[in-house]
């Protein structure tokens, strides 16, 4: 039976360290959070970000912008925050109105203030092993892997999902540890090859957003399983992996909720602290 790989205890340790780092700075780091419209989807994220920030001594500045704001106005607001030297990190809350493309917005935040680590420059630096700020979810996954004590060198690691903010940057971070990385995506599934790849995985990381996509019986004996997926089924939240069955085979498995989630917000704060140090 797998050991539970829970995010909260790891997050706690990292928070202690960040709190100390903030105390050692002679300024209070400031995170500016931009929300467009009455965004119900962002409410719980904003609440947990504010709480995490304030507990660490980071100032959380909330900017609620009108629902009808144009992309140009939003960009100009971001640029104001870019030139405000009292602001160290900027985050744009999702979801945005459908007429505003989030991907094209991330490039307008100064790379030095990119709290989410998703600016093309910061993503590009990962390729060269030089990035100081990492995208939050991939960074959270790397912290979880560290906790298992697994040596990734030469391991068969399968990442399911190839989004710009999770799967792709994560694959680069894993390559940096000399893992043998396979990235699966919709094409892999449509070619009927997902099961074959998952069965090979000594470490499996799934970030898709489809409940039950990964069958428990596909999990290799003693594999480490990290389930990033978040799916609402009625009043329950589940991941992408069939948990019960997978837990019988894996050596470690993240619960959903309670695995990756609690660490993601800490990684956001770590980026803000790094930005403040600069
Ligand atoms: P995206 O929707 O951007 O990406 C999903 C990825 O899954 C895409 O690469 C997509 O490929 C791929 N995909 C879709 N269907 C299949 C399939 N049948 N088989 C294999 N691959 C498939 O989502 P994100 O990367 O932003 O997030 C992924 C999941 O992780 C979501 O559930 C999200 O809620 C969760 N999440 C959790 C976080 C946390 O803190 N716990 C943080 C961030 C995300 P293609 O684009 O080619 O269709």
Short mmCIF file of C-alpha atoms and ligand atoms in Angstrom, two decimals:
data_model
loop_
_atom_site.label_atom_id
_atom_site.label_comp_id
_atom_site.label_asym_id
_atom_site.label_seq_id
_atom_site.Cartn_x
_atom_site.Cartn_y
_atom_site.Cartn_z
CA UNK A 1 0.00 0.00 0.00
CA UNK A 2 1.35 3.42 -0.99
CA UNK A 3 2.47 6.05 1.47
CA UNK A 4 0.49 9.27 1.21
CA UNK A 5 2.51 12.11 -0.24
CA UNK A 6 0.82 15.06 1.41
CA UNK A 7 1.61 18.64 0.52
CA UNK A 8 0.74 20.32 3.81
CA UNK A 9 3.64 19.12 6.00
CA UNK A 10 6.16 19.96 3.26
CA UNK A 11 4.48 23.34 2.76
CA UNK A 12 4.78 24.00 6.49
CA UNK A 13 8.56 23.50 6.45
CA UNK A 14 8.97 25.70 3.39
CA UNK A 15 6.82 28.42 4.95
CA UNK A 16 9.04 28.52 8.05
CA UNK A 17 12.07 29.03 5.84
CA UNK A 18 10.34 31.73 3.75
CA UNK A 19 9.14 33.54 6.87
CA UNK A 20 12.72 33.69 8.09
CA UNK A 21 13.94 34.94 4.70
CA UNK A 22 11.31 37.70 4.75
CA UNK A 23 12.37 38.74 8.25
CA UNK A 24 15.95 39.03 7.02
CA UNK A 25 14.99 41.43 4.22
CA UNK A 26 14.87 45.08 5.17
CA UNK A 27 11.71 45.55 3.10
CA UNK A 28 8.28 43.92 3.07
CA UNK A 29 7.77 42.00 -0.19
CA UNK A 30 4.63 43.11 -2.05
CA UNK A 31 2.51 40.85 -4.25
CA UNK A 32 0.02 42.65 -6.50
CA UNK A 33 -2.95 40.51 -7.46
CA UNK A 34 -5.12 41.48 -10.42
CA UNK A 35 -8.68 40.23 -10.68
CA UNK A 36 -10.96 41.09 -13.57
CA UNK A 37 -14.67 41.31 -12.79
CA UNK A 38 -16.55 39.45 -10.07
CA UNK A 39 -14.61 36.27 -10.60
CA UNK A 40 -16.26 33.53 -8.54
CA UNK A 41 -13.70 30.97 -9.77
CA UNK A 42 -10.85 32.97 -8.24
CA UNK A 43 -12.37 33.50 -4.79
CA UNK A 44 -10.86 30.49 -3.01
CA UNK A 45 -7.45 30.97 -4.68
CA UNK A 46 -7.36 34.64 -3.70
CA UNK A 47 -8.30 33.77 -0.14
CA UNK A 48 -5.57 31.17 0.23
CA UNK A 49 -3.00 33.44 -1.47
CA UNK A 50 -3.83 36.32 0.86
CA UNK A 51 -3.65 34.07 3.90
CA UNK A 52 -0.33 32.53 2.84
CA UNK A 53 1.16 35.93 2.01
CA UNK A 54 0.11 37.61 5.24
CA UNK A 55 1.35 34.69 7.35
CA UNK A 56 4.78 35.12 5.80
CA UNK A 57 4.93 38.89 6.15
CA UNK A 58 4.25 39.53 2.45
CA UNK A 59 1.87 42.39 1.61
CA UNK A 60 -1.00 41.20 -0.61
CA UNK A 61 -2.41 44.05 -2.70
CA UNK A 62 -5.66 43.23 -4.46
CA UNK A 63 -6.69 45.13 -7.59
CA UNK A 64 -10.22 44.41 -8.79
CA UNK A 65 -10.70 45.70 -12.31
CA UNK A 66 -14.01 46.19 -14.12
CA UNK A 67 -15.38 43.24 -16.04
CA UNK A 68 -15.59 45.31 -19.24
CA UNK A 69 -11.89 46.32 -19.21
CA UNK A 70 -10.21 46.00 -22.61
CA UNK A 71 -7.01 44.05 -23.12
CA UNK A 72 -5.17 47.32 -23.86
CA UNK A 73 -6.34 48.86 -20.58
CA UNK A 74 -5.31 45.75 -18.70
CA UNK A 75 -1.87 45.79 -20.30
CA UNK A 76 -1.48 49.43 -19.39
CA UNK A 77 -2.44 48.64 -15.77
CA UNK A 78 0.16 45.84 -15.69
CA UNK A 79 2.75 48.29 -17.01
CA UNK A 80 1.95 50.71 -14.19
CA UNK A 81 2.62 47.93 -11.69
CA UNK A 82 5.81 47.05 -13.58
CA UNK A 83 7.16 50.54 -13.03
CA UNK A 84 6.00 50.78 -9.41
CA UNK A 85 9.18 50.00 -7.48
CA UNK A 86 7.22 49.13 -4.33
CA UNK A 87 5.67 46.09 -6.10
CA UNK A 88 7.85 42.95 -6.27
CA UNK A 89 5.50 40.35 -7.75
CA UNK A 90 2.41 40.40 -9.96
CA UNK A 91 -0.20 37.68 -10.45
CA UNK A 92 -3.25 37.73 -12.72
CA UNK A 93 -6.15 35.69 -11.36
CA UNK A 94 -7.81 33.16 -13.62
CA UNK A 95 -10.26 32.79 -15.22
CA UNK A 96 -10.24 35.96 -17.29
CA UNK A 97 -13.14 37.02 -19.53
CA UNK A 98 -12.92 34.87 -22.67
CA UNK A 99 -12.09 37.87 -24.89
CA UNK A 100 -8.75 38.30 -23.05
CA UNK A 101 -6.14 35.68 -23.87
CA UNK A 102 -4.16 34.88 -20.74
CA UNK A 103 -1.20 33.38 -22.60
CA UNK A 104 -0.57 36.58 -24.49
CA UNK A 105 -0.86 38.63 -21.26
CA UNK A 106 1.89 36.89 -19.30
CA UNK A 107 4.56 38.48 -21.52
CA UNK A 108 3.59 41.99 -20.36
CA UNK A 109 4.57 41.35 -16.75
CA UNK A 110 8.26 42.15 -16.22
CA UNK A 111 10.15 38.84 -15.93
CA UNK A 112 11.58 40.09 -12.60
CA UNK A 113 8.04 40.54 -11.23
CA UNK A 114 6.58 37.35 -12.71
CA UNK A 115 5.27 35.75 -9.50
CA UNK A 116 3.86 32.74 -11.35
CA UNK A 117 7.08 32.04 -13.25
CA UNK A 118 5.31 31.82 -16.59
CA UNK A 119 6.85 34.70 -18.53
CA UNK A 120 8.44 33.36 -21.74
CA UNK A 121 11.85 34.60 -20.53
CA UNK A 122 11.57 32.68 -17.25
CA UNK A 123 10.27 29.57 -18.99
CA UNK A 124 13.15 29.88 -21.48
CA UNK A 125 15.69 30.12 -18.67
CA UNK A 126 14.57 26.71 -17.38
CA UNK A 127 16.00 25.29 -20.60
CA UNK A 128 19.42 26.53 -19.51
CA UNK A 129 18.97 25.58 -15.84
CA UNK A 130 19.17 29.27 -14.93
CA UNK A 131 15.68 30.21 -13.78
CA UNK A 132 15.35 31.81 -10.36
CA UNK A 133 11.55 31.84 -10.53
CA UNK A 134 9.81 28.63 -11.51
CA UNK A 135 6.22 28.04 -12.58
CA UNK A 136 4.40 27.22 -9.34
CA UNK A 137 2.86 23.82 -10.11
CA UNK A 138 5.97 22.20 -11.64
CA UNK A 139 7.99 23.59 -8.71
CA UNK A 140 5.47 22.06 -6.29
CA UNK A 141 5.80 18.68 -8.03
CA UNK A 142 9.60 18.83 -7.72
CA UNK A 143 9.28 19.51 -3.98
CA UNK A 144 6.99 16.49 -3.59
CA UNK A 145 9.46 14.30 -5.46
CA UNK A 146 12.26 15.54 -3.23
CA UNK A 147 10.24 14.44 -0.20
CA UNK A 148 10.05 10.83 -1.47
CA UNK A 149 13.86 10.70 -1.54
CA UNK A 150 13.76 9.21 -5.05
CA UNK A 151 16.88 9.69 -7.16
CA UNK A 152 15.53 10.74 -10.55
CA UNK A 153 18.79 9.97 -12.37
CA UNK A 154 17.93 7.56 -15.21
CA UNK A 155 14.39 6.92 -13.94
CA UNK A 156 11.52 6.37 -16.37
CA UNK A 157 9.34 9.40 -15.71
CA UNK A 158 6.07 9.84 -17.55
CA UNK A 159 4.32 13.22 -17.56
CA UNK A 160 0.72 13.19 -18.83
CA UNK A 161 -0.38 16.64 -20.03
CA UNK A 162 1.75 19.11 -21.99
CA UNK A 163 0.39 22.52 -21.05
CA UNK A 164 2.70 25.55 -21.03
CA UNK A 165 2.33 26.06 -17.28
CA UNK A 166 2.50 22.48 -16.02
CA UNK A 167 3.54 19.58 -18.28
CA UNK A 168 6.14 21.22 -20.54
CA UNK A 169 8.14 23.16 -17.91
CA UNK A 170 7.91 20.17 -15.56
CA UNK A 171 9.44 17.92 -18.21
CA UNK A 172 12.39 20.34 -18.48
CA UNK A 173 12.92 20.36 -14.70
CA UNK A 174 12.90 16.56 -14.69
CA UNK A 175 15.37 16.43 -17.59
CA UNK A 176 17.63 18.65 -15.56
CA UNK A 177 17.74 15.82 -12.99
CA UNK A 178 18.69 13.35 -15.75
CA UNK A 179 15.37 11.51 -15.67
CA UNK A 180 14.29 9.77 -18.88
CA UNK A 181 11.19 11.81 -19.57
CA UNK A 182 8.23 10.81 -21.72
CA UNK A 183 5.52 13.40 -22.26
CA UNK A 184 2.06 12.08 -23.09
CA UNK A 185 -0.83 14.20 -24.33
CA UNK A 186 -4.05 14.01 -26.26
CA UNK A 187 -2.19 12.58 -29.28
CA UNK A 188 -0.84 9.73 -27.14
CA UNK A 189 -4.36 8.94 -25.91
CA UNK A 190 -5.86 9.12 -29.38
CA UNK A 191 -3.18 6.78 -30.68
CA UNK A 192 -4.25 4.32 -27.95
CA UNK A 193 -0.78 4.41 -26.37
CA UNK A 194 -1.42 6.09 -23.02
CA UNK A 195 -1.73 2.84 -21.05
CA UNK A 196 1.48 1.44 -22.57
CA UNK A 197 3.48 4.51 -21.47
CA UNK A 198 1.89 4.76 -18.02
CA UNK A 199 2.71 1.10 -17.34
CA UNK A 200 6.42 1.88 -17.86
CA UNK A 201 6.47 4.79 -15.42
CA UNK A 202 8.63 4.56 -12.31
CA UNK A 203 7.44 8.08 -11.64
CA UNK A 204 4.07 9.15 -13.03
CA UNK A 205 2.86 12.76 -13.02
CA UNK A 206 -0.60 13.46 -14.37
CA UNK A 207 -1.86 16.99 -15.13
CA UNK A 208 -4.85 16.77 -17.44
CA UNK A 209 -8.13 17.52 -15.68
CA UNK A 210 -10.07 14.33 -16.51
CA UNK A 211 -11.28 12.21 -13.61
CA UNK A 212 -10.41 8.53 -13.94
CA UNK A 213 -8.21 9.04 -17.02
CA UNK A 214 -5.46 6.92 -15.48
CA UNK A 215 -6.67 3.47 -14.45
CA UNK A 216 -5.34 2.20 -11.15
CA UNK A 217 -4.37 -1.13 -12.69
CA UNK A 218 -1.96 0.62 -15.10
CA UNK A 219 0.32 1.75 -12.26
CA UNK A 220 3.68 -0.02 -12.14
CA UNK A 221 4.55 -1.69 -8.84
CA UNK A 222 6.28 0.76 -6.47
CA UNK A 223 5.82 3.74 -8.78
CA UNK A 224 5.67 7.26 -7.37
CA UNK A 225 2.38 8.82 -8.48
CA UNK A 226 1.75 12.56 -8.45
CA UNK A 227 -1.75 13.58 -9.42
CA UNK A 228 -1.99 17.26 -10.31
CA UNK A 229 -5.51 17.06 -11.76
CA UNK A 230 -8.45 18.73 -10.07
CA UNK A 231 -11.93 17.58 -11.03
CA UNK A 232 -15.22 18.39 -9.33
CA UNK A 233 -17.55 15.40 -9.18
CA UNK A 234 -20.71 16.53 -7.39
CA UNK A 235 -19.47 17.95 -4.10
CA UNK A 236 -16.21 15.97 -4.22
CA UNK A 237 -12.85 16.90 -5.66
CA UNK A 238 -10.85 14.11 -7.29
CA UNK A 239 -7.71 13.86 -9.38
CA UNK A 240 -7.04 12.23 -12.75
CA UNK A 241 -5.83 8.92 -11.32
CA UNK A 242 -8.11 6.19 -9.89
CA UNK A 243 -6.81 6.61 -6.39
CA UNK A 244 -7.90 3.44 -4.52
CA UNK A 245 -6.60 1.01 -7.10
CA UNK A 246 -3.42 3.02 -7.81
CA UNK A 247 -2.59 3.22 -4.09
CA UNK A 248 -2.45 -0.60 -3.93
CA UNK A 249 0.46 -0.60 -6.38
CA UNK A 250 2.34 2.67 -5.90
CA UNK A 251 5.04 3.32 -3.30
CA UNK A 252 3.94 6.94 -2.90
CA UNK A 253 0.80 8.71 -4.08
CA UNK A 254 -0.54 12.23 -3.65
CA UNK A 255 -4.06 12.66 -2.33
CA UNK A 256 -6.44 14.99 -4.18
CA UNK A 257 -7.09 17.39 -2.60
CA UNK A 258 -4.13 17.83 -0.28
CA UNK A 259 -1.20 16.82 -2.50
CA UNK A 260 0.08 19.36 -5.01
CA UNK A 261 -2.38 22.16 -4.11
CA UNK A 262 -1.01 23.23 -0.71
CA UNK A 263 2.47 23.55 -2.20
CA UNK A 264 1.52 25.55 -5.27
CA UNK A 265 0.65 28.63 -3.25
CA UNK A 266 3.91 28.36 -1.29
CA UNK A 267 5.85 28.26 -4.57
CA UNK A 268 4.08 31.48 -5.56
CA UNK A 269 5.26 33.09 -2.32
CA UNK A 270 8.79 31.77 -2.86
CA UNK A 271 8.87 33.54 -6.23
CA UNK A 272 7.75 36.80 -4.60
CA UNK A 273 10.46 36.51 -1.96
CA UNK A 274 13.08 35.82 -4.66
CA UNK A 275 11.84 38.86 -6.58
CA UNK A 276 12.04 41.02 -3.44
CA UNK A 277 15.63 39.86 -2.83
CA UNK A 278 16.55 41.14 -6.31
P1 LIG B 1 -4.64 22.34 -19.53
O1 LIG B 1 -6.09 22.13 -19.88
O2 LIG B 1 -3.96 23.56 -19.98
O3 LIG B 1 -3.81 21.09 -20.05
C1 LIG B 1 -4.30 19.78 -20.00
C2 LIG B 1 -3.36 18.90 -20.75
O4 LIG B 1 -3.88 17.58 -20.82
C3 LIG B 1 -3.16 19.34 -22.19
O5 LIG B 1 -1.79 19.19 -22.48
C4 LIG B 1 -4.00 18.35 -22.99
O6 LIG B 1 -3.50 18.12 -24.29
C5 LIG B 1 -3.84 17.11 -22.16
N1 LIG B 1 -4.94 16.16 -22.38
C6 LIG B 1 -6.25 16.41 -22.54
N2 LIG B 1 -6.94 15.26 -22.68
C7 LIG B 1 -6.03 14.25 -22.61
C8 LIG B 1 -6.12 12.85 -22.70
N3 LIG B 1 -7.28 12.23 -22.89
N4 LIG B 1 -4.98 12.14 -22.58
C9 LIG B 1 -3.78 12.74 -22.40
N5 LIG B 1 -3.64 14.09 -22.32
C10 LIG B 1 -4.75 14.83 -22.41
O7 LIG B 1 -4.58 22.18 -17.95
P2 LIG B 1 -3.41 22.58 -16.91
O8 LIG B 1 -2.11 22.02 -17.34
O9 LIG B 1 -3.51 24.00 -16.57
O10 LIG B 1 -3.95 21.77 -15.63
C11 LIG B 1 -4.10 20.36 -15.67
C12 LIG B 1 -4.88 19.90 -14.46
O11 LIG B 1 -4.15 20.25 -13.29
C13 LIG B 1 -6.26 20.55 -14.29
O12 LIG B 1 -7.14 19.62 -13.70
C14 LIG B 1 -5.98 21.68 -13.32
O13 LIG B 1 -7.15 22.05 -12.58
C15 LIG B 1 -4.95 21.05 -12.44
N6 LIG B 1 -4.07 22.02 -11.78
C16 LIG B 1 -3.85 21.83 -10.45
C17 LIG B 1 -3.04 22.68 -9.77
C18 LIG B 1 -2.81 22.46 -8.31
O14 LIG B 1 -2.30 23.33 -7.64
N7 LIG B 1 -3.13 21.30 -7.77
C19 LIG B 1 -2.40 23.83 -10.43
C20 LIG B 1 -2.59 23.86 -11.85
C21 LIG B 1 -3.42 22.98 -12.49
P3 LIG B 1 -4.03 19.04 -25.52
O15 LIG B 1 -3.80 20.46 -25.11
O16 LIG B 1 -3.17 18.61 -26.63
O17 LIG B 1 -5.48 18.71 -25.66
#
